[in-house]
């Protein structure tokens, strides 16, 4: 007799990017330049109060985000990274048997979250150039669909959906289906035709935008993200969020980081410049690397992915292999990127 749900036996566990002592880690899409100025001091000060619970409503941070984004505070929910907010969104939108449509390959947490909320995953294969097939995704929507996800830029392929095609797609989605725009890598987008989901679609009641402070803002180790939706959706998410899951240290760090937007932008520009240099070099060996708008790029190596990652590891560089599909490589410092190119 099993004490746990038997359907989870077939579900793969989330696989984080590996950390190997002494090796260069280009596997987890982290920004390599350390915490933003003032973050360590803010966390240190906050630690003195860890015997107290944090503000469960995350009032000050939600207010700061609302001011920065130009939205009402009631439209914002925070959580333990944007992935946790996806969990909460699934919980408030889906009953057992309801469907969630998303591209594949995409963020590997989507099927895990779907299964644990008893929602049925409807995976729509990516196009030949590793981007979303929005027409096929629209056709996959049924009367049981509750959420459709657009990961823009897409993790792990780095590809991005442009405004004209996203406009047409969202117009096709029924009003009773949530369009969840996963914009975890929004800060790295340089193509002006890739829309800001909040600016372009934030006035639509069924559009929800999810973002994180883990990537460009350098807070991966503290886990904090936010969701912007209609007041109704945001309130429902806040209702089911694990109490006090946005920790005292995370709230303090986020507030300090948001004070450093110019420095964040400077570091993003360094990443973007390296992205262009590295991808150009990689394409001389693997010309089928797709365009990327994130802080990583995709090597579509198929069945050779694991062997390639193992070869990189022997050279002291850790990349992220998705067996049978490809390898995701994070953009690091120039020296780290040169080490990868040497391994390549």
CSV table of C-alpha atoms in Angstrom, one decimal:
chain,number,residue,atom,x,y,z
A,1,UNK,CA,0.0,0.0,0.0
A,2,UNK,CA,1.3,3.4,-1.0
A,3,UNK,CA,1.1,6.3,1.4
A,4,UNK,CA,1.4,8.8,-1.4
A,5,UNK,CA,-0.4,9.5,-4.7
A,6,UNK,CA,0.6,6.8,-7.2
A,7,UNK,CA,0.3,9.3,-10.2
A,8,UNK,CA,3.4,11.1,-8.9
A,9,UNK,CA,5.6,8.1,-9.5
A,10,UNK,CA,5.8,9.0,-13.1
A,11,UNK,CA,6.5,12.6,-12.5
A,12,UNK,CA,10.1,13.7,-12.9
A,13,UNK,CA,11.6,15.8,-10.0
A,14,UNK,CA,12.7,19.3,-10.7
A,15,UNK,CA,16.4,19.2,-11.5
A,16,UNK,CA,18.4,22.3,-10.4
A,17,UNK,CA,21.6,23.4,-12.0
A,18,UNK,CA,24.5,21.5,-10.3
A,19,UNK,CA,27.1,23.2,-8.2
A,20,UNK,CA,30.5,21.5,-8.3
A,21,UNK,CA,33.3,22.8,-6.0
A,22,UNK,CA,36.0,24.5,-8.0
A,23,UNK,CA,34.0,24.5,-11.3
A,24,UNK,CA,32.4,27.4,-13.1
A,25,UNK,CA,28.6,27.2,-12.8
A,26,UNK,CA,26.7,28.2,-15.9
A,27,UNK,CA,23.7,26.1,-15.2
A,28,UNK,CA,21.2,28.1,-13.2
A,29,UNK,CA,20.7,31.5,-15.0
A,30,UNK,CA,22.2,33.4,-12.1
A,31,UNK,CA,23.7,36.9,-12.6
A,32,UNK,CA,27.4,36.6,-11.7
A,33,UNK,CA,28.2,40.0,-10.2
A,34,UNK,CA,27.2,39.5,-6.6
A,35,UNK,CA,24.4,41.3,-4.6
A,36,UNK,CA,23.4,44.8,-5.5
A,37,UNK,CA,24.8,47.5,-3.3
A,38,UNK,CA,23.0,47.8,0.0
A,39,UNK,CA,21.5,44.4,-0.1
A,40,UNK,CA,23.9,42.6,2.3
A,41,UNK,CA,23.6,45.5,4.7
A,42,UNK,CA,19.8,45.4,4.6
A,43,UNK,CA,19.7,41.7,5.2
A,44,UNK,CA,22.2,42.0,8.0
A,45,UNK,CA,20.0,44.5,9.7
A,46,UNK,CA,16.9,42.4,9.1
A,47,UNK,CA,18.5,39.4,10.7
A,48,UNK,CA,18.5,41.1,14.1
A,49,UNK,CA,14.7,40.7,14.0
A,50,UNK,CA,14.4,37.1,12.9
A,51,UNK,CA,12.7,36.2,16.2
A,52,UNK,CA,9.7,38.1,14.9
A,53,UNK,CA,7.4,37.1,12.0
A,54,UNK,CA,7.7,39.1,8.8
A,55,UNK,CA,4.9,41.3,7.5
A,56,UNK,CA,2.6,38.7,6.1
A,57,UNK,CA,1.0,41.3,3.8
A,58,UNK,CA,4.4,42.4,2.4
A,59,UNK,CA,2.9,45.9,2.6
A,60,UNK,CA,6.0,48.0,2.1
A,61,UNK,CA,7.4,45.9,-0.8
A,62,UNK,CA,4.0,45.6,-2.6
A,63,UNK,CA,3.7,49.4,-2.3
A,64,UNK,CA,7.1,49.9,-3.8
A,65,UNK,CA,6.4,47.5,-6.6
A,66,UNK,CA,3.1,49.2,-7.3
A,67,UNK,CA,4.7,52.6,-7.5
A,68,UNK,CA,7.4,51.4,-9.7
A,69,UNK,CA,5.0,49.5,-12.1
A,70,UNK,CA,2.3,52.1,-12.0
A,71,UNK,CA,-0.4,49.8,-10.8
A,72,UNK,CA,-2.6,49.6,-7.7
A,73,UNK,CA,-1.2,47.7,-4.7
A,74,UNK,CA,-4.2,45.4,-4.7
A,75,UNK,CA,-3.2,44.0,-8.0
A,76,UNK,CA,0.1,42.6,-6.7
A,77,UNK,CA,0.9,39.4,-4.9
A,78,UNK,CA,4.4,38.3,-3.7
A,79,UNK,CA,5.7,34.8,-3.0
A,80,UNK,CA,8.8,32.6,-2.8
A,81,UNK,CA,9.9,33.3,-6.3
A,82,UNK,CA,7.7,33.4,-9.4
A,83,UNK,CA,7.6,29.6,-9.4
A,84,UNK,CA,5.7,29.6,-6.1
A,85,UNK,CA,3.3,32.1,-7.5
A,86,UNK,CA,2.6,29.8,-10.4
A,87,UNK,CA,1.7,27.1,-7.8
A,88,UNK,CA,-0.7,29.5,-6.1
A,89,UNK,CA,-2.2,30.6,-9.5
A,90,UNK,CA,-2.9,26.9,-10.4
A,91,UNK,CA,-4.5,26.4,-7.0
A,92,UNK,CA,-6.9,29.3,-7.4
A,93,UNK,CA,-7.8,28.6,-11.0
A,94,UNK,CA,-7.9,24.8,-11.4
A,95,UNK,CA,-10.1,22.1,-10.0
A,96,UNK,CA,-9.2,18.4,-10.6
A,97,UNK,CA,-9.4,17.6,-14.3
A,98,UNK,CA,-9.1,21.2,-15.5
A,99,UNK,CA,-6.5,21.8,-18.1
A,100,UNK,CA,-3.4,24.0,-18.4
A,101,UNK,CA,-1.9,24.6,-21.8
A,102,UNK,CA,1.8,25.5,-22.1
A,103,UNK,CA,4.6,25.2,-24.7
A,104,UNK,CA,7.1,22.4,-24.5
A,105,UNK,CA,10.0,22.4,-24.0
A,106,UNK,CA,9.6,25.2,-21.5
A,107,UNK,CA,10.1,25.7,-17.7
A,108,UNK,CA,10.3,22.3,-16.2
A,109,UNK,CA,8.3,23.3,-13.1
A,110,UNK,CA,5.0,23.6,-15.2
A,111,UNK,CA,4.2,19.9,-15.4
A,112,UNK,CA,5.2,19.4,-11.8
A,113,UNK,CA,2.9,22.1,-10.6
A,114,UNK,CA,0.1,20.9,-12.8
A,115,UNK,CA,0.3,17.3,-11.5
A,116,UNK,CA,0.4,18.4,-7.8
A,117,UNK,CA,-2.7,20.5,-8.3
A,118,UNK,CA,-4.5,17.7,-10.2
A,119,UNK,CA,-4.7,19.8,-13.3
A,120,UNK,CA,-4.1,18.1,-16.7
A,121,UNK,CA,-1.1,19.3,-18.6
A,122,UNK,CA,-1.5,20.0,-22.3
A,123,UNK,CA,1.9,20.3,-23.7
A,124,UNK,CA,2.2,22.0,-27.1
A,125,UNK,CA,5.5,21.2,-29.0
A,126,UNK,CA,7.7,24.2,-29.8
A,127,UNK,CA,8.3,25.2,-33.4
A,128,UNK,CA,11.3,23.9,-35.4
A,129,UNK,CA,13.2,27.1,-34.3
A,130,UNK,CA,12.5,26.4,-30.6
A,131,UNK,CA,9.9,29.0,-30.1
A,132,UNK,CA,6.2,28.9,-29.0
A,133,UNK,CA,3.7,27.6,-31.6
A,134,UNK,CA,1.0,30.1,-30.6
A,135,UNK,CA,-1.5,28.9,-33.2
A,136,UNK,CA,-1.3,25.3,-32.0
A,137,UNK,CA,-1.5,26.6,-28.4
A,138,UNK,CA,-4.7,28.5,-29.2
A,139,UNK,CA,-6.2,25.4,-30.9
A,140,UNK,CA,-5.4,23.3,-27.8
A,141,UNK,CA,-7.7,25.4,-25.6
A,142,UNK,CA,-10.9,23.6,-24.7
A,143,UNK,CA,-13.8,24.2,-22.4
A,144,UNK,CA,-11.8,22.6,-19.6
A,145,UNK,CA,-8.8,25.0,-20.1
A,146,UNK,CA,-8.3,27.3,-17.1
A,147,UNK,CA,-4.8,28.7,-17.8
A,148,UNK,CA,-2.5,29.1,-20.8
A,149,UNK,CA,1.1,29.9,-20.2
A,150,UNK,CA,3.4,32.0,-22.4
A,151,UNK,CA,7.0,32.0,-21.2
A,152,UNK,CA,8.6,35.1,-22.7
A,153,UNK,CA,11.5,34.8,-23.1
A,154,UNK,CA,11.2,31.0,-23.0
A,155,UNK,CA,13.2,29.0,-20.5
A,156,UNK,CA,15.3,27.1,-21.5
A,157,UNK,CA,15.5,28.0,-25.2
A,158,UNK,CA,15.7,31.8,-24.8
A,159,UNK,CA,13.4,32.5,-27.7
A,160,UNK,CA,10.8,35.3,-27.5
A,161,UNK,CA,7.4,36.0,-28.8
A,162,UNK,CA,6.9,39.3,-30.6
A,163,UNK,CA,4.0,41.7,-30.1
A,164,UNK,CA,2.0,41.2,-33.3
A,165,UNK,CA,1.8,37.4,-32.7
A,166,UNK,CA,1.1,37.7,-29.0
A,167,UNK,CA,-1.6,40.3,-29.7
A,168,UNK,CA,-3.3,37.9,-32.1
A,169,UNK,CA,-2.9,35.0,-29.6
A,170,UNK,CA,-4.3,36.8,-26.6
A,171,UNK,CA,-7.3,38.0,-28.7
A,172,UNK,CA,-8.1,34.3,-29.4
A,173,UNK,CA,-8.0,33.2,-25.8
A,174,UNK,CA,-11.5,33.1,-24.2
A,175,UNK,CA,-12.2,35.7,-21.5
A,176,UNK,CA,-12.6,32.9,-18.9
A,177,UNK,CA,-9.1,31.5,-19.4
A,178,UNK,CA,-6.1,33.1,-17.6
A,179,UNK,CA,-3.2,34.0,-19.8
A,180,UNK,CA,-0.2,33.7,-17.6
A,181,UNK,CA,2.8,35.6,-19.0
A,182,UNK,CA,6.0,34.2,-17.4
A,183,UNK,CA,8.4,37.1,-17.7
A,184,UNK,CA,11.2,36.0,-15.3
A,185,UNK,CA,13.8,37.2,-17.8
A,186,UNK,CA,12.1,40.4,-18.9
A,187,UNK,CA,15.0,42.7,-17.9
A,188,UNK,CA,17.3,41.0,-20.4
A,189,UNK,CA,15.1,41.7,-23.4
A,190,UNK,CA,16.6,44.1,-25.9
A,191,UNK,CA,14.4,43.5,-29.0
A,192,UNK,CA,11.8,46.3,-29.0
A,193,UNK,CA,9.3,44.1,-30.7
A,194,UNK,CA,9.1,41.8,-27.7
A,195,UNK,CA,6.3,43.3,-25.6
A,196,UNK,CA,6.3,44.2,-21.9
A,197,UNK,CA,3.3,42.1,-20.8
A,198,UNK,CA,2.2,44.5,-18.1
A,199,UNK,CA,2.3,47.6,-20.4
A,200,UNK,CA,0.6,45.9,-23.4
A,201,UNK,CA,-1.9,43.6,-21.7
A,202,UNK,CA,-2.2,44.7,-18.1
A,203,UNK,CA,-5.6,46.2,-18.6
A,204,UNK,CA,-7.1,42.8,-19.6
A,205,UNK,CA,-8.8,41.0,-16.6
A,206,UNK,CA,-7.6,37.6,-17.7
A,207,UNK,CA,-3.9,38.4,-18.2
A,208,UNK,CA,-1.5,37.7,-15.3
A,209,UNK,CA,2.1,38.7,-15.4
A,210,UNK,CA,4.7,36.9,-13.2
A,211,UNK,CA,8.2,38.2,-12.6
A,212,UNK,CA,11.1,37.5,-10.2
A,213,UNK,CA,13.8,39.3,-8.4
A,214,UNK,CA,16.0,36.2,-8.5
A,215,UNK,CA,17.6,36.9,-11.9
A,216,UNK,CA,18.5,40.4,-12.9
A,217,UNK,CA,18.0,41.7,-9.4
A,218,UNK,CA,20.5,39.2,-7.9
A,219,UNK,CA,18.3,37.7,-5.2
A,220,UNK,CA,18.2,34.0,-6.3
A,221,UNK,CA,19.3,32.9,-2.8
A,222,UNK,CA,16.5,34.6,-1.1
A,223,UNK,CA,13.6,33.6,-3.4
A,224,UNK,CA,11.2,36.4,-4.0
A,225,UNK,CA,8.9,37.0,-7.0
A,226,UNK,CA,5.7,38.9,-7.7
A,227,UNK,CA,2.5,38.6,-9.7
A,228,UNK,CA,0.4,41.4,-11.3
A,229,UNK,CA,-3.1,40.6,-12.2
A,230,UNK,CA,-6.7,41.8,-11.7
A,231,UNK,CA,-7.6,42.7,-8.1
A,232,UNK,CA,-9.8,39.6,-8.0
A,233,UNK,CA,-7.0,37.2,-9.1
A,234,UNK,CA,-4.3,38.8,-7.0
A,235,UNK,CA,-6.5,38.7,-3.9
A,236,UNK,CA,-7.2,35.0,-4.5
A,237,UNK,CA,-3.5,34.3,-4.8
A,238,UNK,CA,-2.7,36.2,-1.6
A,239,UNK,CA,-5.4,34.1,0.1
A,240,UNK,CA,-3.7,30.8,-0.6
A,241,UNK,CA,0.0,31.9,-0.3
A,242,UNK,CA,1.8,30.0,2.4
A,243,UNK,CA,1.7,32.3,5.5
A,244,UNK,CA,4.9,34.3,6.0
A,245,UNK,CA,6.6,32.7,3.0
A,246,UNK,CA,8.1,36.0,1.9
A,247,UNK,CA,10.7,36.1,4.6
A,248,UNK,CA,11.9,39.1,6.6
A,249,UNK,CA,15.3,38.9,4.9
A,250,UNK,CA,13.8,38.6,1.4
A,251,UNK,CA,11.6,41.6,1.9
A,252,UNK,CA,14.5,43.7,3.2
A,253,UNK,CA,16.7,42.6,0.4
A,254,UNK,CA,14.1,43.3,-2.2
A,255,UNK,CA,13.5,46.8,-1.0
A,256,UNK,CA,17.3,47.5,-1.0
A,257,UNK,CA,17.7,46.0,-4.5
A,258,UNK,CA,14.9,48.1,-5.9
A,259,UNK,CA,16.8,51.2,-4.8
A,260,UNK,CA,19.6,50.1,-7.2
A,261,UNK,CA,17.9,50.0,-10.5
A,262,UNK,CA,20.6,51.9,-12.4
A,263,UNK,CA,23.2,49.5,-11.2
A,264,UNK,CA,21.0,46.5,-12.1
A,265,UNK,CA,20.6,47.9,-15.6
A,266,UNK,CA,24.4,48.4,-15.9
A,267,UNK,CA,24.9,44.7,-15.0
A,268,UNK,CA,22.3,43.6,-17.4
A,269,UNK,CA,24.0,45.5,-20.1
A,270,UNK,CA,27.2,43.6,-19.3
A,271,UNK,CA,25.3,40.3,-19.6
A,272,UNK,CA,23.7,41.4,-22.9
A,273,UNK,CA,27.0,42.4,-24.4
A,274,UNK,CA,28.5,39.0,-23.4
A,275,UNK,CA,25.5,37.2,-24.7
A,276,UNK,CA,26.0,38.7,-28.2
A,277,UNK,CA,29.8,37.8,-28.1
A,278,UNK,CA,29.3,34.3,-26.9
A,279,UNK,CA,26.4,33.4,-29.1
A,280,UNK,CA,28.3,34.6,-32.2
A,281,UNK,CA,31.3,32.5,-31.2
A,282,UNK,CA,29.2,29.4,-30.5
A,283,UNK,CA,27.4,29.7,-33.8
A,284,UNK,CA,30.7,29.2,-35.6
A,285,UNK,CA,30.6,25.6,-34.2
A,286,UNK,CA,26.8,25.1,-33.8
A,287,UNK,CA,25.1,27.4,-36.3
A,288,UNK,CA,21.6,26.3,-35.2
A,289,UNK,CA,21.7,28.1,-31.9
A,290,UNK,CA,18.4,30.1,-31.8
A,291,UNK,CA,18.3,33.8,-31.0
A,292,UNK,CA,18.0,34.5,-27.3
A,293,UNK,CA,16.5,37.4,-25.3
A,294,UNK,CA,17.4,35.9,-21.9
A,295,UNK,CA,20.7,35.6,-19.9
A,296,UNK,CA,21.3,32.2,-21.4
A,297,UNK,CA,21.3,30.4,-24.8
A,298,UNK,CA,20.2,27.0,-26.1
A,299,UNK,CA,22.3,24.4,-27.8
A,300,UNK,CA,19.8,22.0,-29.6
A,301,UNK,CA,22.1,18.9,-29.3
A,302,UNK,CA,19.3,16.3,-28.9
A,303,UNK,CA,20.7,12.9,-27.7
A,304,UNK,CA,24.2,14.3,-27.5
A,305,UNK,CA,23.2,16.8,-24.7
A,306,UNK,CA,24.3,14.7,-21.7
A,307,UNK,CA,27.6,13.8,-23.3
A,308,UNK,CA,28.3,17.5,-24.1
A,309,UNK,CA,27.5,18.5,-20.5
A,310,UNK,CA,29.8,15.8,-19.2
A,311,UNK,CA,32.6,17.1,-21.5
A,312,UNK,CA,32.1,20.6,-20.2
A,313,UNK,CA,32.2,19.4,-16.7
A,314,UNK,CA,35.5,17.6,-17.3
A,315,UNK,CA,36.8,21.0,-18.5
A,316,UNK,CA,35.6,22.6,-15.3
A,317,UNK,CA,32.3,24.2,-16.6
A,318,UNK,CA,28.9,23.2,-15.4
A,319,UNK,CA,26.0,23.6,-17.9
A,320,UNK,CA,22.4,22.3,-17.8
A,321,UNK,CA,21.5,19.4,-20.0
A,322,UNK,CA,18.0,18.5,-20.9
A,323,UNK,CA,18.5,14.9,-22.1
A,324,UNK,CA,17.2,14.3,-25.6
A,325,UNK,CA,16.6,18.0,-26.2
A,326,UNK,CA,19.5,20.3,-25.7
A,327,UNK,CA,21.8,22.2,-23.3
A,328,UNK,CA,21.1,25.5,-21.7
A,329,UNK,CA,24.2,27.7,-21.0
A,330,UNK,CA,24.0,30.7,-18.7
A,331,UNK,CA,26.0,33.9,-19.6
A,332,UNK,CA,28.6,34.5,-16.9
A,333,UNK,CA,31.6,36.8,-16.6
A,334,UNK,CA,33.9,37.2,-19.6
A,335,UNK,CA,36.4,34.9,-18.0
A,336,UNK,CA,33.7,32.3,-17.3
A,337,UNK,CA,32.4,32.5,-20.8
A,338,UNK,CA,35.9,32.2,-22.3
A,339,UNK,CA,36.3,29.0,-20.2
A,340,UNK,CA,33.1,27.6,-21.8
A,341,UNK,CA,34.2,28.6,-25.3
A,342,UNK,CA,37.4,26.7,-24.6
A,343,UNK,CA,35.5,23.7,-23.6
A,344,UNK,CA,33.3,24.0,-26.7
